[in-house]
Amino acid sequence: MAQIKVEKAKIDQKQTSLLIIGVFENEQNFSQSKELDPSVLTYIKETLDDKDFRGNFGSSMIVYTLGKGPMKKILLLGLGKRKQFTDEMARIAAGKAVLRAKELGTKEFSILQFSNLDEGLVEAMTEGIALALYSFDKYKAPDPESVKVEEVTILINSDSPRFQMIAEKAGHVAEAVNFARDLGNLPPNDCPPAHLASVALSLASEYGMKARVVERYEMETMGLGGIVAVGKGSNNPPKLIILEYNGAGDAKPYLLVGKAVTFDTGGISLKPGDKMDEMKFDKCGGCNVLALLRAVASMKLAVNVVGIVPSVENMPSSTAYRPGDIVKMYNGKTVEVLNTDAEGRMILADALAYGIATYSPKAVIDMATLTGAAIIALGANVAALVGNNKQLTDRVRRMAEKTGERMWDLPLYDEFHEQIKSTHADIKNIGGRPGGAITAAAFLSNFVGSAPWVHMDIAGTAWTQDGTYERSYNPKGATGFGIRTLVKLLSEEEKPPA
Ligand code: BES
Ligand code: ZN
Ligand code: ZN
């Protein structure tokens, strides 16, 4: 992991191979640029007089200082209109800066604060840099030509330690996101449920958390029928992974539940072959939950958090569960299986019911690549939220607005429960095409009782796929979407309510 520092800018002395300067549209002469040390102007003025660089968002231009300055090159980076500039744009622009620096083959670069200094800007810039530096190259021969960025300095016009702290925190969060990406990107042959279980055990010992892995035979006696049913079809046995972080004594914990289907073939209701490989990402909700516990523990947040990750491989075989099966779930409800590809809700339901009964959490949040219907409803860049508690859902939405992770809530009207009524059991595991993301959530709501709960369907956002908008800081593959928002939610818990 490259080092990202925040430093008070002394540009005229800053020895750096590449200095990156954000330029707002129509501010090419920098007369309005409060962020810029006038000394740097000498190196770029002539070039900018050309008016061939206008500062459009995402555009860039290299200026060679030809030995005149302490920096070898300057990269001007368009930021668009100052009035429209948001933290998310800062995150994207910082990501673009990294991509350009990688192309230029620099080991080290410095980047000037884009706009007026505040906490949001430093957080966004740090995140954009750390997230864009990520690459998944575990399975590739190293390229002898490629140069890794090792050191990045964000130059700001303050030496307040507050900004160092913000950058340090953002660094922890980004590390957790990259950890989730590393797990999510693993191919299914190297990531059976047992692998995720061993990762959780290592996290527990590294960060001093409690961990428990529930094995199949125990799940059978405990009555976790949903997880056992889905797990039956694979030779890789299911695992129920539990991590507990204690940062607030005996306060009620937050319960985070994440779907980790290490590969989703659909089972007997087999999926079509096209893009089936992408179903290795069906474990991303669970990977995110593991990463969240890592984040919370590494930041030593003053909250209690329990993470539960039901993990299975959904395979067709002579031992697989079938359409028509009736399964008894942890909370005693029976489910008629009408499609074995609706497996996520089967395993989440058990994990939710078990977690709520065991930990009486103050709030429950689950993350899952649950339905293709969520993508139909909101596209591949917005996660669907469905819950039973407006306050909690609104809180998640508010945090998401700060992190740039787009989320929108869908209504859980009573009528949706009609769609999952079953002839032969209490409920069935599919509700037809209309409102498929909501009926999946309606199914889950049968297992949460009255606990405040919100479900996050990350089917479209968990990895870059058809319909993903280019965001510089999200390289191809697993994104870790949702982690930053939930870390924020758990961090804000530290402050007493206003
Ligand atoms: N893992 C899939 C959902 C999914 C599909 C996520 C595409 C991301 C991209 C889930 O297990 C599934 O197959 N759901 C079915 C439910 C249906 C059978 C009711 C779906 O969405 O088609
Ligand atoms: Zn499925
Ligand atoms: Zn699935």
Coordinates of C-alpha atoms and ligand atoms in Angstrom, one line a residue:
M1 CA 0.0 0.0 0.0
A2 CA 1.4 3.4 -1.0
Q3 CA 1.9 6.0 1.6
I4 CA -0.5 9.0 1.5
K5 CA 0.6 12.1 3.5
V6 CA -0.9 15.5 4.1
E7 CA 1.5 18.3 4.3
K8 CA 1.5 22.1 4.5
A9 CA 2.2 23.4 1.0
K10 CA 5.6 25.0 0.4
I11 CA 5.4 24.6 -3.3
D12 CA 8.4 26.5 -4.4
Q13 CA 10.5 24.1 -2.3
K14 CA 8.6 20.9 -2.9
Q15 CA 10.9 18.4 -4.5
T16 CA 8.5 16.2 -6.4
S17 CA 8.6 14.4 -9.7
L18 CA 5.0 15.4 -10.5
L19 CA 2.9 18.2 -9.1
I20 CA -0.8 17.9 -9.8
I21 CA -2.8 21.1 -9.8
G22 CA -6.6 21.1 -10.1
V23 CA -7.9 24.0 -12.3
F24 CA -11.5 25.1 -12.3
E25 CA -13.2 26.1 -15.5
N26 CA -12.5 29.6 -16.6
E27 CA -10.0 30.2 -13.8
Q28 CA -7.0 29.5 -16.0
N29 CA -5.3 32.6 -15.0
F30 CA -5.7 31.6 -11.3
S31 CA -6.7 35.1 -10.3
Q32 CA -9.5 33.6 -8.3
S33 CA -7.6 30.6 -7.1
K34 CA -7.3 30.9 -3.4
E35 CA -5.6 27.6 -3.0
L36 CA -2.6 28.3 -5.1
D37 CA 0.7 29.5 -3.9
P38 CA 1.7 32.4 -6.3
S39 CA 5.2 31.0 -6.6
V40 CA 4.0 28.1 -8.7
L41 CA 2.5 30.4 -11.3
T42 CA 5.8 31.2 -12.8
Y43 CA 6.1 27.7 -14.1
I44 CA 2.8 27.5 -15.8
K45 CA 1.7 31.0 -16.7
E46 CA 3.0 30.9 -20.2
T47 CA 1.3 27.6 -21.0
L48 CA -2.0 28.8 -19.6
D49 CA -2.0 32.0 -21.6
D50 CA -2.6 29.7 -24.6
K51 CA -6.1 29.1 -23.4
D52 CA -5.9 25.6 -24.7
F53 CA -6.6 24.2 -21.3
R54 CA -10.0 25.3 -20.0
G55 CA -10.4 23.2 -16.9
N56 CA -13.3 21.0 -18.1
F57 CA -13.9 18.2 -15.6
G58 CA -11.7 15.3 -16.2
S59 CA -9.4 17.0 -18.8
S60 CA -5.7 17.2 -18.1
M61 CA -2.5 18.7 -19.5
I62 CA 1.1 18.2 -18.7
V63 CA 3.5 21.2 -18.3
Y64 CA 7.2 20.5 -18.3
T65 CA 9.1 22.9 -16.1
L66 CA 12.4 22.2 -17.9
G67 CA 14.5 22.4 -14.8
K68 CA 13.1 25.8 -13.7
G69 CA 11.1 24.5 -10.7
P70 CA 11.6 22.0 -7.9
M71 CA 9.1 19.8 -9.6
K72 CA 9.9 18.0 -12.9
K73 CA 6.4 18.1 -14.4
I74 CA 3.1 19.7 -13.5
L75 CA -0.2 18.1 -14.4
L76 CA -3.1 20.4 -14.7
L77 CA -6.3 18.6 -14.0
G78 CA -9.7 20.1 -15.0
L79 CA -12.2 20.3 -12.1
G80 CA -15.2 21.8 -13.9
K81 CA -17.2 24.7 -12.5
R82 CA -16.2 25.7 -9.0
K83 CA -19.8 26.3 -8.0
Q84 CA -20.7 22.7 -8.9
F85 CA -17.8 21.0 -7.4
T86 CA -18.7 18.4 -4.8
D87 CA -16.7 16.0 -2.6
E88 CA -17.6 13.2 -4.9
M89 CA -16.1 15.1 -7.8
A90 CA -13.0 15.6 -5.7
R91 CA -12.8 11.9 -5.1
I92 CA -13.2 11.2 -8.9
A93 CA -10.7 13.9 -9.8
A94 CA -8.1 12.6 -7.3
G95 CA -8.7 9.1 -8.8
K96 CA -8.0 10.5 -12.2
A97 CA -4.8 12.1 -11.0
V98 CA -3.7 8.7 -9.8
L99 CA -4.5 7.1 -13.2
R100 CA -2.5 9.8 -15.0
A101 CA 0.4 9.5 -12.6
K102 CA 0.4 5.7 -13.2
E103 CA 0.5 6.3 -17.0
L104 CA 3.4 8.6 -16.5
G105 CA 5.2 6.0 -14.5
T106 CA 5.9 8.1 -11.5
K107 CA 6.8 6.5 -8.1
E108 CA 6.0 9.7 -6.2
F109 CA 3.8 12.7 -6.8
S110 CA 2.2 15.6 -5.0
I111 CA -1.3 17.0 -5.4
L112 CA -2.5 20.4 -4.4
Q113 CA -5.8 20.7 -2.5
F114 CA -8.4 21.2 -5.1
S115 CA -10.7 23.8 -3.5
N116 CA -11.3 25.4 -0.1
L117 CA -9.9 23.3 2.6
D118 CA -12.3 21.4 4.7
E119 CA -12.6 17.9 6.2
G120 CA -14.8 16.6 3.4
L121 CA -12.3 17.6 0.8
V122 CA -9.3 16.0 2.6
E123 CA -11.3 12.8 3.2
A124 CA -12.5 12.7 -0.5
M125 CA -9.0 13.4 -1.9
T126 CA -7.4 10.8 0.3
E127 CA -10.1 8.2 -0.5
G128 CA -9.9 8.9 -4.3
I129 CA -6.2 8.4 -4.3
A130 CA -6.1 5.3 -2.1
L131 CA -9.0 3.6 -3.9
A132 CA -7.6 4.4 -7.4
L133 CA -4.2 3.0 -6.5
Y134 CA -5.8 -0.4 -6.0
S135 CA -5.2 -3.1 -8.5
F136 CA -5.8 -6.9 -8.3
D137 CA -2.8 -8.5 -9.7
K138 CA -2.5 -11.7 -7.6
Y139 CA -2.9 -13.9 -10.6
K140 CA -0.7 -12.1 -13.1
A141 CA 3.0 -12.3 -13.8
P142 CA 4.5 -9.0 -12.7
D143 CA 5.1 -6.6 -15.5
P144 CA 8.8 -5.6 -15.3
E145 CA 8.1 -2.3 -17.1
S146 CA 5.4 -1.1 -14.6
V147 CA 6.2 1.3 -11.9
K148 CA 4.2 1.3 -8.6
V149 CA 3.2 4.6 -7.0
E150 CA 4.8 4.5 -3.6
E151 CA 4.2 7.9 -2.1
V152 CA 1.6 10.6 -2.6
T153 CA 1.6 13.9 -0.8
I154 CA -1.6 16.1 -0.6
L155 CA -0.4 19.7 -0.2
I156 CA -2.8 21.8 1.8
N157 CA -2.7 25.4 3.1
S158 CA -2.9 24.5 6.8
D159 CA -0.7 22.7 9.3
S160 CA -3.5 21.8 11.6
P161 CA -3.2 18.2 12.8
R162 CA -6.9 17.8 12.3
F163 CA -6.4 17.3 8.6
Q164 CA -3.7 14.7 9.3
M165 CA -6.2 12.8 11.4
I166 CA -8.9 13.0 8.7
A167 CA -6.5 11.6 6.1
E168 CA -5.3 8.9 8.4
K169 CA -8.9 7.8 9.1
A170 CA -9.8 7.9 5.4
G171 CA -6.7 5.8 4.8
H172 CA -8.0 3.1 7.2
V173 CA -11.4 3.1 5.5
A174 CA -9.8 2.9 2.0
E175 CA -7.6 0.0 3.2
A176 CA -10.8 -1.8 4.4
V177 CA -12.4 -1.2 1.0
N178 CA -9.4 -2.5 -0.8
F179 CA -9.4 -5.5 1.5
A180 CA -13.0 -6.2 0.5
R181 CA -12.1 -5.8 -3.1
D182 CA -9.2 -8.3 -2.8
L183 CA -11.6 -10.9 -1.3
G184 CA -14.4 -10.1 -3.8
N185 CA -12.1 -10.5 -6.8
L186 CA -10.8 -13.9 -5.7
P187 CA -11.8 -16.6 -8.2
P188 CA -14.4 -19.1 -6.9
N189 CA -11.9 -22.0 -7.1
D190 CA -9.8 -20.2 -4.5
C191 CA -12.5 -18.8 -2.4
P192 CA -14.9 -21.5 -1.0
P193 CA -16.8 -20.6 2.2
A194 CA -14.0 -22.2 4.2
H195 CA -11.6 -19.5 2.8
L196 CA -13.8 -16.7 4.0
A197 CA -14.0 -18.4 7.4
S198 CA -10.3 -18.6 7.7
V199 CA -10.0 -14.9 6.7
A200 CA -12.4 -14.0 9.5
L201 CA -10.4 -16.0 12.0
S202 CA -7.2 -14.2 11.0
L203 CA -8.9 -10.8 11.3
A204 CA -10.1 -11.7 14.7
S205 CA -6.6 -12.6 15.9
E206 CA -5.0 -9.6 14.2
Y207 CA -7.5 -7.1 15.7
G208 CA -8.5 -8.7 18.9
M209 CA -12.1 -9.6 17.9
K210 CA -14.2 -12.6 18.9
A211 CA -14.8 -15.0 16.0
R212 CA -16.9 -18.1 15.6
V213 CA -17.4 -20.4 12.6
V214 CA -20.5 -22.5 12.7
E215 CA -20.1 -25.8 10.8
R216 CA -22.8 -27.6 8.8
Y217 CA -23.5 -30.2 11.4
E218 CA -24.0 -27.6 14.1
M219 CA -26.3 -25.6 11.7
E220 CA -28.4 -28.7 11.3
T221 CA -28.9 -29.0 15.0
M222 CA -29.4 -25.3 15.5
G223 CA -32.2 -25.3 12.8
L224 CA -30.5 -23.0 10.3
G225 CA -32.4 -24.8 7.6
G226 CA -32.0 -22.2 4.9
I227 CA -28.2 -22.1 4.9
V228 CA -28.1 -25.9 5.1
A229 CA -30.5 -26.3 2.2
V230 CA -28.6 -24.0 -0.1
G231 CA -25.2 -25.4 1.0
K232 CA -26.2 -29.1 0.3
G233 CA -25.4 -29.0 -3.4
S234 CA -21.7 -28.3 -3.1
N235 CA -18.8 -30.3 -1.9
N236 CA -17.5 -27.1 -0.4
P237 CA -19.5 -27.1 2.9
P238 CA -21.3 -23.9 4.1
K239 CA -20.0 -21.8 6.9
L240 CA -21.7 -19.4 9.2
I241 CA -19.1 -16.8 10.1
I242 CA -19.5 -14.5 13.1
L243 CA -17.2 -11.7 14.1
E244 CA -17.8 -9.5 17.2
Y245 CA -16.1 -6.2 17.8
N246 CA -16.4 -4.7 21.2
G247 CA -15.7 -1.0 21.5
A248 CA -18.5 0.2 23.8
G249 CA -18.8 -2.2 26.8
D250 CA -22.2 -3.7 27.1
A251 CA -24.0 -1.3 24.8
K252 CA -26.4 -3.0 22.3
P253 CA -24.5 -3.8 19.1
Y254 CA -25.2 -3.0 15.5
L255 CA -25.7 -6.2 13.5
L256 CA -24.3 -6.3 10.0
V257 CA -25.2 -9.3 7.8
G258 CA -23.6 -10.0 4.4
K259 CA -24.5 -12.5 1.7
A260 CA -21.5 -14.5 0.7
V261 CA -22.4 -16.9 -2.0
T262 CA -18.9 -17.8 -3.2
F263 CA -20.4 -18.8 -6.5
D264 CA -24.0 -18.7 -7.7
T265 CA -24.7 -21.1 -10.5
G266 CA -28.4 -20.8 -9.7
G267 CA -28.4 -24.4 -8.5
I268 CA -31.0 -26.7 -10.1
S269 CA -32.7 -23.6 -11.5
L270 CA -29.5 -23.1 -13.4
K271 CA -28.5 -19.7 -14.6
P272 CA -27.8 -19.1 -18.4
G273 CA -24.1 -19.4 -19.2
D274 CA -23.6 -15.8 -20.4
K275 CA -21.6 -13.8 -17.8
M276 CA -22.0 -16.6 -15.2
D277 CA -18.4 -16.0 -14.2
E278 CA -19.6 -12.7 -12.7
M279 CA -21.4 -14.7 -10.1
K280 CA -18.1 -15.0 -8.2
F281 CA -19.0 -11.5 -7.0
D282 CA -22.1 -12.9 -5.3
K283 CA -20.0 -13.0 -2.1
C284 CA -19.4 -9.3 -2.1
G285 CA -22.0 -8.5 0.6
G286 CA -20.2 -10.9 3.0
C287 CA -16.7 -9.6 2.0
N288 CA -17.9 -6.1 2.7
V289 CA -19.1 -7.1 6.2
L290 CA -15.7 -8.7 7.0
A291 CA -14.0 -5.5 5.8
L292 CA -16.3 -3.4 7.8
L293 CA -15.3 -5.2 11.0
R294 CA -11.7 -4.7 10.0
A295 CA -12.3 -1.0 9.5
V296 CA -14.2 -0.5 12.8
A297 CA -11.5 -2.4 14.7
S298 CA -8.6 -0.7 13.0
M299 CA -10.1 2.7 13.8
K300 CA -11.0 1.5 17.4
L301 CA -14.5 3.0 17.1
A302 CA -16.5 3.3 20.3
V303 CA -19.4 1.0 19.2
N304 CA -20.2 -2.6 19.4
V305 CA -20.6 -4.4 16.1
V306 CA -21.5 -8.0 15.2
G307 CA -20.9 -9.2 11.7
I308 CA -22.6 -12.3 10.4
V309 CA -21.7 -13.8 7.1
P310 CA -23.6 -16.8 5.9
S311 CA -21.4 -18.4 3.2
V312 CA -22.4 -21.1 0.7
E313 CA -21.7 -22.2 -2.8
N314 CA -24.9 -22.6 -4.8
M315 CA -24.4 -25.6 -7.1
P316 CA -26.6 -28.1 -9.0
S317 CA -25.9 -31.7 -8.0
S318 CA -27.6 -34.8 -6.8
T319 CA -27.5 -33.5 -3.3
A320 CA -28.7 -30.0 -4.2
Y321 CA -32.0 -28.5 -2.8
R322 CA -34.7 -28.5 -5.4
P323 CA -37.7 -26.5 -6.6
G324 CA -40.6 -27.8 -4.6
D325 CA -38.6 -28.5 -1.4
I326 CA -40.1 -27.0 1.8
V327 CA -37.5 -25.8 4.2
K328 CA -37.9 -25.0 7.9
M329 CA -36.0 -21.9 8.8
Y330 CA -34.2 -20.8 12.0
N331 CA -37.3 -18.9 13.2
G332 CA -39.6 -21.8 12.6
K333 CA -41.2 -20.4 9.4
T334 CA -41.5 -22.7 6.4
V335 CA -40.4 -21.7 3.0
E336 CA -41.5 -23.3 -0.3
V337 CA -38.5 -23.2 -2.7
L338 CA -39.8 -22.4 -6.1
N339 CA -36.5 -21.3 -7.6
T340 CA -33.1 -22.4 -6.3
D341 CA -31.5 -19.3 -7.8
A342 CA -33.3 -17.2 -5.1
E343 CA -30.7 -18.6 -2.6
G344 CA -29.5 -15.3 -1.2
R345 CA -32.7 -14.7 0.8
M346 CA -32.6 -18.2 2.1
I347 CA -29.2 -17.8 3.7
L348 CA -29.7 -14.2 4.8
A349 CA -33.1 -15.0 6.4
D350 CA -31.4 -17.5 8.7
A351 CA -28.5 -15.3 9.5
L352 CA -30.8 -12.3 10.3
A353 CA -33.1 -14.4 12.5
Y354 CA -30.2 -16.0 14.3
G355 CA -28.3 -12.7 14.8
I356 CA -31.3 -10.9 16.1
A357 CA -32.3 -13.6 18.5
T358 CA -28.7 -14.0 19.8
Y359 CA -27.6 -10.3 20.0
S360 CA -30.8 -8.2 20.4
P361 CA -29.1 -5.5 18.2
K362 CA -30.1 -1.9 18.3
A363 CA -30.1 -1.9 14.5
V364 CA -29.6 -4.4 11.7
I365 CA -28.2 -3.7 8.3
D366 CA -27.7 -6.3 5.6
M367 CA -25.8 -6.1 2.3
A368 CA -26.4 -8.5 -0.5
T369 CA -26.1 -8.9 -4.2
L370 CA -29.7 -10.1 -4.0
T371 CA -31.7 -9.4 -7.1
G372 CA -31.2 -8.6 -10.8
A373 CA -34.4 -6.7 -10.3
A374 CA -32.6 -4.1 -8.2
I375 CA -30.5 -3.3 -11.3
I376 CA -33.7 -3.1 -13.5
A377 CA -35.2 -0.7 -11.0
L378 CA -32.2 1.6 -10.3
G379 CA -29.5 0.8 -12.7
A380 CA -25.9 -0.4 -12.0
N381 CA -24.8 2.7 -10.0
V382 CA -27.5 3.0 -7.3
A383 CA -28.1 0.5 -4.5
A384 CA -31.6 -0.2 -3.4
L385 CA -32.6 0.2 0.2
V386 CA -35.6 -1.4 1.7
G387 CA -36.3 -1.4 5.4
N388 CA -38.9 -1.4 8.2
N389 CA -37.7 1.8 10.0
K390 CA -37.7 5.1 8.2
Q391 CA -35.3 6.7 10.7
L392 CA -32.6 4.1 10.1
T393 CA -33.1 4.1 6.3
D394 CA -32.9 7.9 6.2
R395 CA -29.7 7.8 8.3
V396 CA -28.1 5.4 5.8
R397 CA -29.2 7.7 2.9
R398 CA -27.8 10.8 4.6
M399 CA -24.4 9.0 5.1
A400 CA -24.5 7.8 1.5
E401 CA -24.9 11.4 0.3
K402 CA -21.6 12.2 2.0
T403 CA -19.7 9.3 0.7
G404 CA -20.9 9.5 -2.9
E405 CA -22.2 5.9 -2.7
R406 CA -25.6 6.3 -4.4
M407 CA -28.6 4.6 -2.6
W408 CA -32.3 5.0 -3.0
D409 CA -35.1 3.5 -1.0
L410 CA -37.9 1.4 -2.4
P411 CA -41.2 1.1 -0.5
L412 CA -42.1 -2.0 1.4
Y413 CA -45.9 -1.7 1.1
D414 CA -48.0 -4.5 2.8
E415 CA -49.3 -5.6 -0.6
F416 CA -45.8 -7.0 -1.5
H417 CA -46.3 -9.7 1.1
E418 CA -49.2 -11.1 -1.0
Q419 CA -46.7 -11.9 -3.8
I420 CA -44.8 -14.3 -1.6
K421 CA -47.7 -16.2 -0.1
S422 CA -47.3 -19.9 -0.6
T423 CA -50.0 -22.6 -1.1
H424 CA -48.1 -25.2 0.9
A425 CA -45.8 -23.4 3.2
D426 CA -45.8 -20.1 5.2
I427 CA -44.1 -18.2 2.4
K428 CA -42.4 -19.0 -1.0
N429 CA -38.9 -17.8 -2.0
I430 CA -40.0 -15.9 -5.2
G431 CA -42.6 -13.3 -5.8
G432 CA -42.7 -13.0 -9.6
R433 CA -41.2 -10.3 -11.7
P434 CA -43.1 -7.2 -10.5
G435 CA -41.1 -5.4 -7.9
G436 CA -38.6 -8.3 -7.6
A437 CA -36.2 -6.3 -5.4
I438 CA -39.0 -5.4 -3.0
T439 CA -40.5 -8.9 -2.8
A440 CA -37.0 -10.2 -1.9
A441 CA -36.9 -7.7 0.9
A442 CA -40.5 -8.6 1.9
F443 CA -39.2 -12.2 2.2
L444 CA -36.4 -11.0 4.5
S445 CA -38.7 -8.9 6.6
N446 CA -40.3 -12.2 7.8
F447 CA -37.1 -12.9 9.7
V448 CA -36.3 -9.6 11.4
G449 CA -39.3 -9.3 13.7
S450 CA -39.5 -5.8 15.1
A451 CA -35.8 -5.0 15.1
P452 CA -35.0 -1.8 13.1
W453 CA -33.6 -3.1 9.9
V454 CA -32.5 -1.9 6.5
H455 CA -31.5 -4.1 3.6
M456 CA -29.1 -2.9 0.9
D457 CA -29.3 -4.6 -2.4
I458 CA -25.9 -4.1 -4.0
A459 CA -26.5 -6.3 -7.1
G460 CA -25.6 -3.4 -9.4
T461 CA -22.9 -1.7 -7.5
A462 CA -20.8 -4.5 -5.9
W463 CA -18.6 -4.8 -8.9
T464 CA -18.1 -2.9 -12.2
Q465 CA -20.4 -4.4 -14.8
D466 CA -22.5 -3.5 -17.8
G467 CA -24.0 -0.1 -17.1
T468 CA -21.4 1.0 -14.5
Y469 CA -20.5 4.7 -15.0
E470 CA -16.7 5.2 -15.2
R471 CA -15.5 6.3 -11.8
S472 CA -11.8 6.7 -11.7
Y473 CA -11.4 5.3 -8.2
N474 CA -13.3 2.1 -9.0
P475 CA -11.0 -0.1 -11.0
K476 CA -12.5 -3.1 -12.8
G477 CA -13.9 -5.8 -10.4
A478 CA -15.2 -5.7 -6.9
T479 CA -15.8 -2.1 -5.6
G480 CA -16.4 -2.5 -1.9
F481 CA -19.5 -0.4 -2.4
G482 CA -21.3 0.5 0.8
I483 CA -18.4 0.1 3.2
R484 CA -17.6 3.8 3.3
T485 CA -21.2 4.7 4.0
L486 CA -21.6 2.2 6.9
V487 CA -18.2 3.2 8.5
K488 CA -19.5 6.7 8.5
L489 CA -22.8 5.6 10.1
L490 CA -20.9 3.7 12.8
S491 CA -18.4 6.5 13.4
E492 CA -21.2 9.1 13.9
E493 CA -22.4 6.8 16.7
E494 CA -19.5 8.1 18.7
K495 CA -21.1 11.5 19.1
P496 CA -24.1 11.9 21.4
P497 CA -27.3 12.7 19.5
A498 CA -27.9 16.4 19.0
Ligands
BES1 N1 -27.1 -13.4 -7.1 C1 -28.3 -13.3 -7.8 C2 -28.7 -11.8 -8.1 C3 -27.9 -11.1 -9.1 C4 -28.1 -11.2 -10.4 C5 -26.9 -10.2 -8.6 C6 -27.4 -10.5 -11.3 C7 -26.2 -9.4 -9.5 C8 -26.4 -9.6 -10.9 C9 -29.4 -13.9 -7.0 O1 -29.1 -15.0 -6.3 C10 -30.5 -14.3 -8.0 O2 -30.2 -15.2 -8.8 N2 -31.7 -13.8 -7.9 C11 -32.7 -14.1 -8.9 C12 -34.0 -14.1 -8.1 C13 -35.1 -14.7 -8.9 C14 -34.9 -16.1 -9.1 C15 -36.4 -14.4 -8.1 C16 -32.7 -13.0 -9.9 O3 -32.5 -11.8 -9.6 O4 -33.0 -13.3 -11.1
ZN2 ZN -29.2 -16.8 -7.3
ZN3 ZN -27.1 -15.0 -5.6

